[in-house]
Amino acid sequence: MLTLPYTHNAVAQKLNKRASITDLAKILNLSPSTISRALNGHADISEATKQRVWEVAKELNYQPNHLAAALRRGRSNMLGVIVPHINGHFFPSIMHGIETVASKAGFNVMICQSNEDVQREKNNIDALLNAQVEGILVSLARTTHDFQHFEKVRQQNIPLVFFDRMPEVSSVSGVVLDDHQGAYMAVRHLLEQGCRRIAHFAGPQHLNIYSNRHKGYLNALQAFGLPHDEQLMHFLPKLQQNAGEQAMRELLQLAEPPDAIFGSGDIPVAGALEVLHAQGIRVPQDIALAGFSNEPFTTLTTPKLTSVDQRGEQMGHSAVQLFLQMLKRSDNFAPHRVVLKPQLHIRESSMR
Amino acid sequence: MLTLPYTHNAVAQKLNKRASITDLAKILNLSPSTISRALNGHADISEATKQRVWEVAKELNYQPNHLAAALRRGRSNMLGVIVPHINGHFFPSIMHGIETVASKAGFNVMICQSNEDVQREKNNIDALLNAQVEGILVSLARTTHDFQHFEKVRQQNIPLVFFDRMPEVSSVSGVVLDDHQGAYMAVRHLLEQGCRRIAHFAGPQHLNIYSNRHKGYLNALQAFGLPHDEQLMHFLPKLQQNAGEQAMRELLQLAEPPDAIFGSGDIPVAGALEVLHAQGIRVPQDIALAGFSNEPFTTLTTPKLTSVDQRGEQMGHSAVQLFLQMLKRSDNFAPHRVVLKPQLHIRESSMR
DNA sequence: CTGAAAGCGCTAACAC
DNA sequence: GTGTTAGCGCTTTCAG
C-alpha cells in the first residue's frame, strides 16, 4: 500500500478521488502553471522544481486529465476508425497497423464497427465527432451508396481518410490495394499453370474493390487471348462459404466445366474446395483454385490455398500517415490516393 | 451546400470552426443554460423554445462538445477495453458483444491491444486512465504474471472487469467460460465415440483457461476409468499450426499411437489434421479430432472439425453488464464472477 | 524561472 | 420557464 508523508496526508485524504494539478500546486506552494509546465517538461523550469513536482506527482499517483487538456488545447489526441466488421484477418491486421503508427504519434484510437450497415455508419460518425476525434479513418459499409453523412466531417475540417473501400470520386483521400493487379496476377498465374477455363466468384460490384478484381480477371483472360464466358462468372452478394459451394455445384453441371476458379475472397473458394472434395474431384489436377485475402486458414485446408495478400498492416500504416499529413497542412492538402501492391502467395491448390 | 438566413450569417462566418452553445445563445437571445437544457430535452423548457433551439442548432450544424460536457459532469461516457490480440474469431466476437451492449447504455468504447505483452498492457492501462474512461474491461496478456499495474485502476475507484483470461484471485470481478466443462464435454464425446487413447494438445498452463481445459481432459478420462498417459500430452506454448503438426508427428511415432486428439485450440488441431492427411491416416475412423474455440475455419476443413464454442458474444455482453452494475453501486459491490456454459459443436472429425 | 488571470464548452445549483 | 453564476482541470498569454 501507498504511504504518504504526514504533510501531504491531509490533502491526499481530502481527495480520495484523484489528484489535480492544483492539488499539487497547493502542496508544493507553487502555481498551477508551474506544475503544468514541469509536468510537460517545459525547458524554462528549474531542474530542482521539476524533481519536486515529479516526486509528489508520483506519490499522489497523479494522472493528468486529458479531457481537460484536450478541451483547453482544442485537440483531443484521438483518432476515430470505422470498419465494416472485424471478421477474418484483413481488418484486424489493418487495425493493428493503425494502432501501431497512431500510438507512436501520440494518438489514442477509437474503433467502431458499422456492421456493414449505413445507418450504423452514420451513428459511428456522430459518435466520433462528438468524442472530438481529430481525424476519421473509414472503410465503407457494404450497404453505403451515398456519402452525405461524410459531409459533416468535411465541414468541420476534420481529416477524413478512407481505406480499402472508398468512394470512386477523386475528391477524397485514401489508401487502397491495387485490386485489379492482384486479380490479374492470380489469374495470370492460373493461366501459366495451363488452365484455360477459369471461373470467377465475384463480390458485390458496387464496391470498387470487387469490380476491380473482376476487371483484373477479365483483363488477364484477354491478355491471353481467351474469351470470357458469362457462364463461368458467379456474382456472390456476400462471398460466403455456402454461396461458394452452390456456385461450384452449378459450375460442375456445365457441359464444359471450368479447370480453375479464381475467387474474390478465400471463403467461397474454401466452400468450393469442399464440394470438390465431396465429389472426388482432384485439386489442383482437375480444378485449380486461387482466392483473395490470404486468410490464415488458407494454410489449414488440404491442399493449401493460393491467395492474394491485401497488405492489411501496411494499409493501416499508410492510412495513419495520410491522416498525419492532412493534419499538418490542414487546408492546402490535395486529396491523395495511396495504392498498395498486392502479393500473390502461391500454394498447393494451384500448382500443377 | 448549407445556406443560412441572413441574420445568422454574420455569426456563422465568425466561427468557421464549430458552433458552441454560447453561439446559439447569442443568436437566439437566450442564456447558455437554456440552450443546454433545450438540447438535452429538459422537461422545464417550453416546447416553443425547444423548437427554435433545435432549428438553429441544425442550421449551424451544431455538434455538442462531449469533452467539455464530460469534464463538467466528471463522466466521460467512455469504456476502455484491452484485448491480447484480435486474431481468430473469439476476441472479435467479444468486442462485438461489448460494443452492442455498451453503446446501448450510452458508452463509447475504446479498444487497445496488448499484443500479448505486459509492457503494452501497462501502457494501455495508462492511456485509458488518461482518457478518463469510466471503466476498464481486460483480458490478460499471455505474458502477464503479476497484477501490480491494475492497482492504479482500483485506487481510482474505476470499475475493472476481466474477461476470459483473469487472475485466479477472488477479489476481482470477471466473466469466464467454464473451460473445465468445455474440455470435459469434448473428451467425454470422444470417449462415447469409442476412443480410448486420447491425446491432448495443451496450452500454456499458467493461464487458467488452459490449465482448466487440461483438468477437464484428465477428469473425463478418470470418469471413464482410464489412466492418463504422459506420452499423450503435449504442451504447446503457443497453440500454433506447426506446433500441432510437430506434436502429431511425434504421437504417430509412439508404439501405441492415439485414436483421438483433443486440442485446447483449433489451430494446432488443424495442423494435426494436415499431417494425418499427408500420411493417409483417416479422420475420424483412425484418429478422431476435437478442438476448442469453434473458429469459423472449422467448417472449412475436410472433414469439418468438432469444437467447443466459447460464447464470445455472450461474454462481451456479460462483461459490460457487470461493469454497469459496478458503476451503480460503486463501493459496496462484492467481486463477482460470471461463468458461462460452453457449447460443443459436433462435426465430422469426431463422428464414427 | 515563476505567477496571475483568463477561458476552452458545458452543466448544475440557485435564483426569480 | 429562464437567467446568473460558478467551476470542472488544464494551458497559455502576459507580466514580472
Tab-separated table of N, CA, C and O in Angstrom, chain B residues 9-100:
chain	number	residue	atom	x	y	z
B	9	ASN	N	-25.987	34.725	-40.538
B	9	ASN	CA	-24.798	34.581	-41.345
B	9	ASN	C	-23.552	35.158	-40.696
B	9	ASN	O	-22.520	34.509	-40.652
B	10	ALA	N	-23.704	36.356	-40.188
B	10	ALA	CA	-22.562	37.037	-39.586
B	10	ALA	C	-21.914	36.155	-38.532
B	10	ALA	O	-20.711	35.908	-38.547
B	11	VAL	N	-22.738	35.686	-37.645
B	11	VAL	CA	-22.219	34.852	-36.571
B	11	VAL	C	-21.591	33.586	-37.140
B	11	VAL	O	-20.487	33.179	-36.755
B	12	ALA	N	-22.288	33.008	-38.063
B	12	ALA	CA	-21.815	31.752	-38.647
B	12	ALA	C	-20.449	31.945	-39.301
B	12	ALA	O	-19.577	31.090	-39.204
B	13	GLN	N	-20.283	33.089	-39.929
B	13	GLN	CA	-18.999	33.383	-40.560
B	13	GLN	C	-17.905	33.407	-39.511
B	13	GLN	O	-16.880	32.756	-39.644
B	14	LYS	N	-18.171	34.188	-38.491
B	14	LYS	CA	-17.178	34.414	-37.451
B	14	LYS	C	-16.543	33.090	-37.032
B	14	LYS	O	-15.340	32.966	-36.920
B	15	LEU	N	-17.395	32.109	-36.788
B	15	LEU	CA	-16.869	30.823	-36.351
B	15	LEU	C	-16.896	29.861	-37.515
B	15	LEU	O	-17.826	29.086	-37.687
B	16	ASN	N	-15.888	29.931	-38.338
B	16	ASN	CA	-15.879	28.961	-39.427
B	16	ASN	C	-15.520	27.597	-38.884
B	16	ASN	O	-15.451	26.624	-39.589
B	17	LYS	N	-15.279	27.562	-37.588
B	17	LYS	CA	-14.948	26.290	-36.983
B	17	LYS	C	-16.216	25.525	-36.601
B	17	LYS	O	-16.684	24.675	-37.309
B	18	ARG	N	-16.791	25.881	-35.499
B	18	ARG	CA	-17.727	24.968	-34.870
B	18	ARG	C	-18.617	25.768	-33.937
B	18	ARG	O	-18.131	26.501	-33.086
B	19	ALA	N	-19.896	25.592	-34.095
B	19	ALA	CA	-20.818	26.356	-33.249
B	19	ALA	C	-20.792	25.824	-31.824
B	19	ALA	O	-20.783	24.618	-31.605
B	20	SER	N	-20.778	26.735	-30.863
B	20	SER	CA	-20.846	26.324	-29.466
B	20	SER	C	-22.209	26.703	-28.900
B	20	SER	O	-22.997	27.398	-29.529
B	21	ILE	N	-22.430	26.270	-27.694
B	21	ILE	CA	-23.713	26.516	-27.064
B	21	ILE	C	-23.916	28.012	-26.850
B	21	ILE	O	-25.045	28.518	-26.930
B	22	THR	N	-22.862	28.731	-26.603
B	22	THR	CA	-22.987	30.175	-26.402
B	22	THR	C	-23.279	30.898	-27.716
B	22	THR	O	-23.959	31.936	-27.720
B	23	ASP	N	-22.801	30.344	-28.797
B	23	ASP	CA	-23.145	30.933	-30.095
B	23	ASP	C	-24.647	30.862	-30.305
B	23	ASP	O	-25.282	31.851	-30.679
B	24	LEU	N	-25.189	29.702	-30.055
B	24	LEU	CA	-26.635	29.552	-30.189
B	24	LEU	C	-27.337	30.531	-29.270
B	24	LEU	O	-28.327	31.164	-29.643
B	25	ALA	N	-26.821	30.666	-28.055
B	25	ALA	CA	-27.436	31.559	-27.076
B	25	ALA	C	-27.511	32.981	-27.631
B	25	ALA	O	-28.552	33.637	-27.564
B	26	LYS	N	-26.407	33.444	-28.187
B	26	LYS	CA	-26.390	34.805	-28.725
B	26	LYS	C	-27.418	34.972	-29.835
B	26	LYS	O	-28.208	35.920	-29.837
B	27	ILE	N	-27.388	34.062	-30.763
B	27	ILE	CA	-28.308	34.150	-31.899
B	27	ILE	C	-29.749	34.184	-31.436
B	27	ILE	O	-30.572	34.940	-31.943
B	28	LEU	N	-30.064	33.388	-30.455
B	28	LEU	CA	-31.459	33.235	-30.044
B	28	LEU	C	-31.830	34.163	-28.892
B	28	LEU	O	-32.974	34.137	-28.416
B	29	ASN	N	-30.864	34.945	-28.444
B	29	ASN	CA	-31.138	35.799	-27.303
B	29	ASN	C	-31.639	35.022	-26.097
B	29	ASN	O	-32.620	35.364	-25.445
B	30	LEU	N	-30.963	33.959	-25.843
B	30	LEU	CA	-31.287	33.133	-24.669
B	30	LEU	C	-29.998	32.927	-23.883
B	30	LEU	O	-28.912	33.239	-24.361
B	31	SER	N	-30.116	32.347	-22.716
B	31	SER	CA	-28.903	32.067	-21.948
B	31	SER	C	-28.360	30.692	-22.322
B	31	SER	O	-29.116	29.820	-22.746
B	32	PRO	N	-27.061	30.515	-22.166
B	32	PRO	CA	-26.454	29.226	-22.490
B	32	PRO	C	-27.163	28.081	-21.769
B	32	PRO	O	-27.353	27.007	-22.357
B	33	SER	N	-27.532	28.302	-20.526
B	33	SER	CA	-28.146	27.199	-19.786
B	33	SER	C	-29.453	26.757	-20.428
B	33	SER	O	-29.751	25.570	-20.497
B	34	THR	N	-30.199	27.738	-20.905
B	34	THR	CA	-31.460	27.375	-21.566
B	34	THR	C	-31.178	26.511	-22.792
B	34	THR	O	-31.845	25.501	-23.023
B	35	ILE	N	-30.184	26.931	-23.541
B	35	ILE	CA	-29.816	26.151	-24.723
B	35	ILE	C	-29.450	24.724	-24.316
B	35	ILE	O	-29.960	23.747	-24.871
B	36	SER	N	-28.580	24.649	-23.336
B	36	SER	CA	-28.157	23.340	-22.863
B	36	SER	C	-29.361	22.494	-22.491
B	36	SER	O	-29.481	21.346	-22.907
B	37	ARG	N	-30.255	23.091	-21.716
B	37	ARG	CA	-31.429	22.327	-21.274
B	37	ARG	C	-32.304	21.919	-22.445
B	37	ARG	O	-32.802	20.795	-22.515
B	38	ALA	N	-32.493	22.842	-23.369
B	38	ALA	CA	-33.330	22.533	-24.534
B	38	ALA	C	-32.732	21.362	-25.308
B	38	ALA	O	-33.427	20.401	-25.652
B	39	LEU	N	-31.430	21.462	-25.530
B	39	LEU	CA	-30.752	20.430	-26.319
B	39	LEU	C	-30.836	19.069	-25.641
B	39	LEU	O	-30.973	18.034	-26.300
B	40	ASN	N	-30.776	19.084	-24.315
B	40	ASN	CA	-30.820	17.814	-23.591
B	40	ASN	C	-32.233	17.392	-23.227
B	40	ASN	O	-32.432	16.498	-22.413
B	41	GLY	N	-33.202	18.109	-23.795
B	41	GLY	CA	-34.587	17.704	-23.594
B	41	GLY	C	-35.090	17.812	-22.163
B	41	GLY	O	-35.909	17.012	-21.726
B	42	HIS	N	-34.598	18.804	-21.422
B	42	HIS	CA	-35.118	19.002	-20.071
B	42	HIS	C	-36.609	19.326	-20.115
B	42	HIS	O	-37.078	20.006	-21.024
B	43	ALA	N	-37.316	18.860	-19.087
B	43	ALA	CA	-38.777	18.997	-19.074
B	43	ALA	C	-39.219	20.454	-18.955
B	43	ALA	O	-40.207	20.862	-19.571
B	44	ASP	N	-38.497	21.241	-18.174
B	44	ASP	CA	-38.980	22.586	-17.874
B	44	ASP	C	-38.539	23.648	-18.880
B	44	ASP	O	-38.152	24.749	-18.518
B	45	ILE	N	-38.587	23.271	-20.135
B	45	ILE	CA	-38.347	24.246	-21.208
B	45	ILE	C	-39.565	24.189	-22.129
B	45	ILE	O	-40.032	23.112	-22.477
B	46	SER	N	-40.031	25.369	-22.519
B	46	SER	CA	-41.248	25.394	-23.338
B	46	SER	C	-40.989	24.744	-24.696
B	46	SER	O	-39.902	24.873	-25.253
B	47	GLU	N	-42.012	24.090	-25.170
B	47	GLU	CA	-41.888	23.437	-26.469
B	47	GLU	C	-41.455	24.431	-27.546
B	47	GLU	O	-40.658	24.103	-28.424
B	48	ALA	N	-42.000	25.630	-27.429
B	48	ALA	CA	-41.701	26.657	-28.436
B	48	ALA	C	-40.193	26.901	-28.529
B	48	ALA	O	-39.596	26.816	-29.614
B	49	THR	N	-39.573	27.199	-27.394
B	49	THR	CA	-38.140	27.482	-27.435
B	49	THR	C	-37.348	26.255	-27.851
B	49	THR	O	-36.376	26.358	-28.587
B	50	LYS	N	-37.759	25.104	-27.364
B	50	LYS	CA	-37.073	23.886	-27.782
B	50	LYS	C	-36.999	23.829	-29.299
B	50	LYS	O	-35.950	23.577	-29.890
B	51	GLN	N	-38.150	24.092	-29.915
B	51	GLN	CA	-38.202	24.078	-31.372
B	51	GLN	C	-37.187	25.034	-31.974
B	51	GLN	O	-36.383	24.658	-32.828
B	52	ARG	N	-37.247	26.277	-31.508
B	52	ARG	CA	-36.354	27.292	-32.063
B	52	ARG	C	-34.894	26.872	-31.911
B	52	ARG	O	-34.081	26.997	-32.830
B	53	VAL	N	-34.577	26.371	-30.723
B	53	VAL	CA	-33.200	25.955	-30.476
B	53	VAL	C	-32.786	24.857	-31.449
B	53	VAL	O	-31.745	24.916	-32.100
B	54	TRP	N	-33.636	23.855	-31.547
B	54	TRP	CA	-33.334	22.746	-32.449
B	54	TRP	C	-33.078	23.219	-33.875
B	54	TRP	O	-32.141	22.780	-34.540
B	55	GLU	N	-33.928	24.132	-34.299
B	55	GLU	CA	-33.787	24.618	-35.674
B	55	GLU	C	-32.431	25.248	-35.920
B	55	GLU	O	-31.706	24.867	-36.838
B	56	VAL	N	-32.111	26.210	-35.070
B	56	VAL	CA	-30.845	26.907	-35.272
B	56	VAL	C	-29.662	25.945	-35.130
B	56	VAL	O	-28.671	26.036	-35.853
B	57	ALA	N	-29.811	25.039	-34.175
B	57	ALA	CA	-28.741	24.060	-33.984
B	57	ALA	C	-28.492	23.300	-35.281
B	57	ALA	O	-27.360	23.116	-35.717
B	58	LYS	N	-29.571	22.867	-35.896
B	58	LYS	CA	-29.423	22.110	-37.134
B	58	LYS	C	-28.808	22.988	-38.218
B	58	LYS	O	-27.924	22.567	-38.947
B	59	GLU	N	-29.299	24.220	-38.264
B	59	GLU	CA	-28.823	25.156	-39.274
B	59	GLU	C	-27.313	25.341	-39.194
B	59	GLU	O	-26.619	25.326	-40.203
B	60	LEU	N	-26.833	25.533	-37.977
B	60	LEU	CA	-25.400	25.770	-37.809
B	60	LEU	C	-24.631	24.467	-37.738
B	60	LEU	O	-23.434	24.463	-37.495
B	61	ASN	N	-25.349	23.372	-37.913
B	61	ASN	CA	-24.714	22.068	-37.805
B	61	ASN	C	-23.989	21.924	-36.466
B	61	ASN	O	-22.835	21.539	-36.395
B	62	TYR	N	-24.703	22.299	-35.437
B	62	TYR	CA	-24.115	22.255	-34.097
B	62	TYR	C	-23.786	20.824	-33.668
B	62	TYR	O	-24.604	19.922	-33.806
B	63	GLN	N	-22.570	20.639	-33.180
B	63	GLN	CA	-22.178	19.339	-32.627
B	63	GLN	C	-21.761	19.565	-31.183
B	63	GLN	O	-20.837	20.323	-30.928
B	64	PRO	N	-22.423	18.933	-30.253
B	64	PRO	CA	-22.052	19.141	-28.853
B	64	PRO	C	-20.619	18.706	-28.615
B	64	PRO	O	-20.149	17.746	-29.211
B	65	ASN	N	-19.943	19.378	-27.761
B	65	ASN	CA	-18.573	19.006	-27.400
B	65	ASN	C	-18.612	18.109	-26.171
B	65	ASN	O	-18.719	18.581	-25.037
B	66	HIS	N	-18.542	16.827	-26.426
B	66	HIS	CA	-18.626	15.873	-25.325
B	66	HIS	C	-17.502	16.022	-24.325
B	66	HIS	O	-17.669	15.740	-23.151
B	67	LEU	N	-16.359	16.435	-24.827
B	67	LEU	CA	-15.230	16.604	-23.925
B	67	LEU	C	-15.580	17.597	-22.827
B	67	LEU	O	-15.335	17.335	-21.642
B	68	ALA	N	-16.139	18.709	-23.249
B	68	ALA	CA	-16.496	19.737	-22.273
B	68	ALA	C	-17.547	19.204	-21.308
B	68	ALA	O	-17.449	19.379	-20.088
B	69	ALA	N	-18.552	18.570	-21.855
B	69	ALA	CA	-19.610	18.012	-21.011
B	69	ALA	C	-19.032	16.997	-20.037
B	69	ALA	O	-19.367	16.989	-18.849
B	70	ALA	N	-18.143	16.169	-20.576
B	70	ALA	CA	-17.539	15.137	-19.733
B	70	ALA	C	-16.749	15.770	-18.607
B	70	ALA	O	-16.848	15.363	-17.447
B	71	LEU	N	-15.993	16.778	-18.939
B	71	LEU	CA	-15.178	17.450	-17.934
B	71	LEU	C	-16.069	18.027	-16.841
B	71	LEU	O	-15.837	17.857	-15.649
B	72	ARG	N	-17.117	18.691	-17.272
B	72	ARG	CA	-18.015	19.319	-16.321
B	72	ARG	C	-18.715	18.266	-15.447
B	72	ARG	O	-18.739	18.352	-14.229
B	73	ARG	N	-19.233	17.259	-16.093
B	73	ARG	CA	-20.005	16.248	-15.378
B	73	ARG	C	-19.126	15.331	-14.543
B	73	ARG	O	-19.587	14.697	-13.622
B	74	GLY	N	-17.859	15.251	-14.947
B	74	GLY	CA	-16.998	14.272	-14.296
B	74	GLY	C	-17.256	12.877	-14.826
B	74	GLY	O	-16.868	11.888	-14.222
B	75	ARG	N	-17.931	12.785	-15.953
B	75	ARG	CA	-18.212	11.474	-16.541
B	75	ARG	C	-17.913	11.529	-18.036
B	75	ARG	O	-18.425	12.386	-18.734
B	76	SER	N	-17.128	10.596	-18.507
B	76	SER	CA	-16.690	10.667	-19.891
B	76	SER	C	-17.536	9.826	-20.840
B	76	SER	O	-17.433	9.961	-22.042
B	77	ASN	N	-18.336	8.923	-20.282
B	77	ASN	CA	-19.099	8.007	-21.130
B	77	ASN	C	-18.200	7.185	-22.032
B	77	ASN	O	-18.582	6.858	-23.140
B	78	MET	N	-17.027	6.902	-21.537
B	78	MET	CA	-16.146	6.048	-22.322
B	78	MET	C	-15.763	4.804	-21.534
B	78	MET	O	-15.537	4.851	-20.328
B	79	LEU	N	-15.705	3.742	-22.261
B	79	LEU	CA	-15.380	2.451	-21.664
B	79	LEU	C	-14.127	1.932	-22.357
B	79	LEU	O	-14.064	1.908	-23.582
B	80	GLY	N	-13.144	1.550	-21.562
B	80	GLY	CA	-11.903	1.055	-22.136
B	80	GLY	C	-11.875	-0.463	-22.183
B	80	GLY	O	-12.389	-1.129	-21.284
B	81	VAL	N	-11.310	-0.994	-23.241
B	81	VAL	CA	-11.194	-2.448	-23.376
B	81	VAL	C	-9.760	-2.802	-23.769
B	81	VAL	O	-9.183	-2.150	-24.648
B	82	ILE	N	-9.201	-3.784	-23.119
B	82	ILE	CA	-7.875	-4.272	-23.511
B	82	ILE	C	-7.966	-5.747	-23.868
B	82	ILE	O	-8.368	-6.564	-23.044
B	83	VAL	N	-7.622	-6.047	-25.083
B	83	VAL	CA	-7.580	-7.451	-25.509
B	83	VAL	C	-6.150	-7.816	-25.866
B	83	VAL	O	-5.370	-6.953	-26.270
B	84	PRO	N	-5.800	-9.089	-25.728
B	84	PRO	CA	-4.432	-9.519	-26.045
B	84	PRO	C	-4.132	-9.384	-27.539
B	84	PRO	O	-3.022	-9.054	-27.919
B	85	HIS	N	-5.141	-9.636	-28.349
B	85	HIS	CA	-4.972	-9.556	-29.804
B	85	HIS	C	-6.346	-9.676	-30.433
B	85	HIS	O	-7.335	-9.918	-29.727
B	86	ILE	N	-6.417	-9.485	-31.760
B	86	ILE	CA	-7.702	-9.700	-32.394
B	86	ILE	C	-7.566	-10.647	-33.567
B	86	ILE	O	-8.190	-10.482	-34.593
B	87	ASN	N	-6.747	-11.640	-33.371
B	87	ASN	CA	-6.716	-12.705	-34.367
B	87	ASN	C	-7.840	-13.672	-34.062
B	87	ASN	O	-8.390	-13.668	-32.973
B	88	GLY	N	-8.096	-14.525	-35.024
B	88	GLY	CA	-9.130	-15.520	-34.791
B	88	GLY	C	-10.499	-14.885	-34.646
B	88	GLY	O	-10.701	-13.721	-34.975
B	89	HIS	N	-11.408	-15.662	-34.163
B	89	HIS	CA	-12.800	-15.242	-34.136
B	89	HIS	C	-13.259	-14.864	-32.746
B	89	HIS	O	-14.211	-14.110	-32.567
B	90	PHE	N	-12.571	-15.357	-31.754
B	90	PHE	CA	-13.058	-15.233	-30.388
B	90	PHE	C	-13.058	-13.785	-29.901
B	90	PHE	O	-14.112	-13.241	-29.533
B	91	PHE	N	-11.931	-13.123	-29.913
B	91	PHE	CA	-11.881	-11.767	-29.383
B	91	PHE	C	-12.718	-10.783	-30.196
B	91	PHE	O	-13.419	-9.958	-29.621
B	92	PRO	N	-12.683	-10.877	-31.519
B	92	PRO	CA	-13.597	-10.023	-32.268
B	92	PRO	C	-15.048	-10.198	-31.848
B	92	PRO	O	-15.785	-9.222	-31.739
B	93	SER	N	-15.463	-11.424	-31.605
B	93	SER	CA	-16.870	-11.600	-31.255
B	93	SER	C	-17.145	-11.028	-29.861
B	93	SER	O	-18.212	-10.478	-29.613
B	94	ILE	N	-16.185	-11.131	-28.968
B	94	ILE	CA	-16.357	-10.486	-27.660
B	94	ILE	C	-16.504	-8.986	-27.850
B	94	ILE	O	-17.398	-8.347	-27.289
B	95	MET	N	-15.621	-8.426	-28.654
B	95	MET	CA	-15.662	-6.985	-28.868
B	95	MET	C	-17.004	-6.566	-29.433
B	95	MET	O	-17.541	-5.514	-29.056
B	96	HIS	N	-17.496	-7.380	-30.301
B	96	HIS	CA	-18.798	-7.074	-30.871
B	96	HIS	C	-19.863	-7.059	-29.787
B	96	HIS	O	-20.697	-6.160	-29.710
B	97	GLY	N	-19.806	-8.066	-28.933
B	97	GLY	CA	-20.763	-8.128	-27.824
B	97	GLY	C	-20.622	-6.915	-26.915
B	97	GLY	O	-21.615	-6.328	-26.482
B	98	ILE	N	-19.408	-6.530	-26.645
B	98	ILE	CA	-19.164	-5.378	-25.785
B	98	ILE	C	-19.758	-4.122	-26.411
B	98	ILE	O	-20.503	-3.375	-25.769
B	99	GLU	N	-19.434	-3.916	-27.677
B	99	GLU	CA	-19.911	-2.707	-28.350
B	99	GLU	C	-21.429	-2.597	-28.331
B	99	GLU	O	-21.980	-1.532	-28.087
B	100	THR	N	-22.078	-3.710	-28.613
B	100	THR	CA	-23.527	-3.696	-28.686
B	100	THR	C	-24.136	-3.208	-27.382
B	100	THR	O	-24.909	-2.252	-27.358
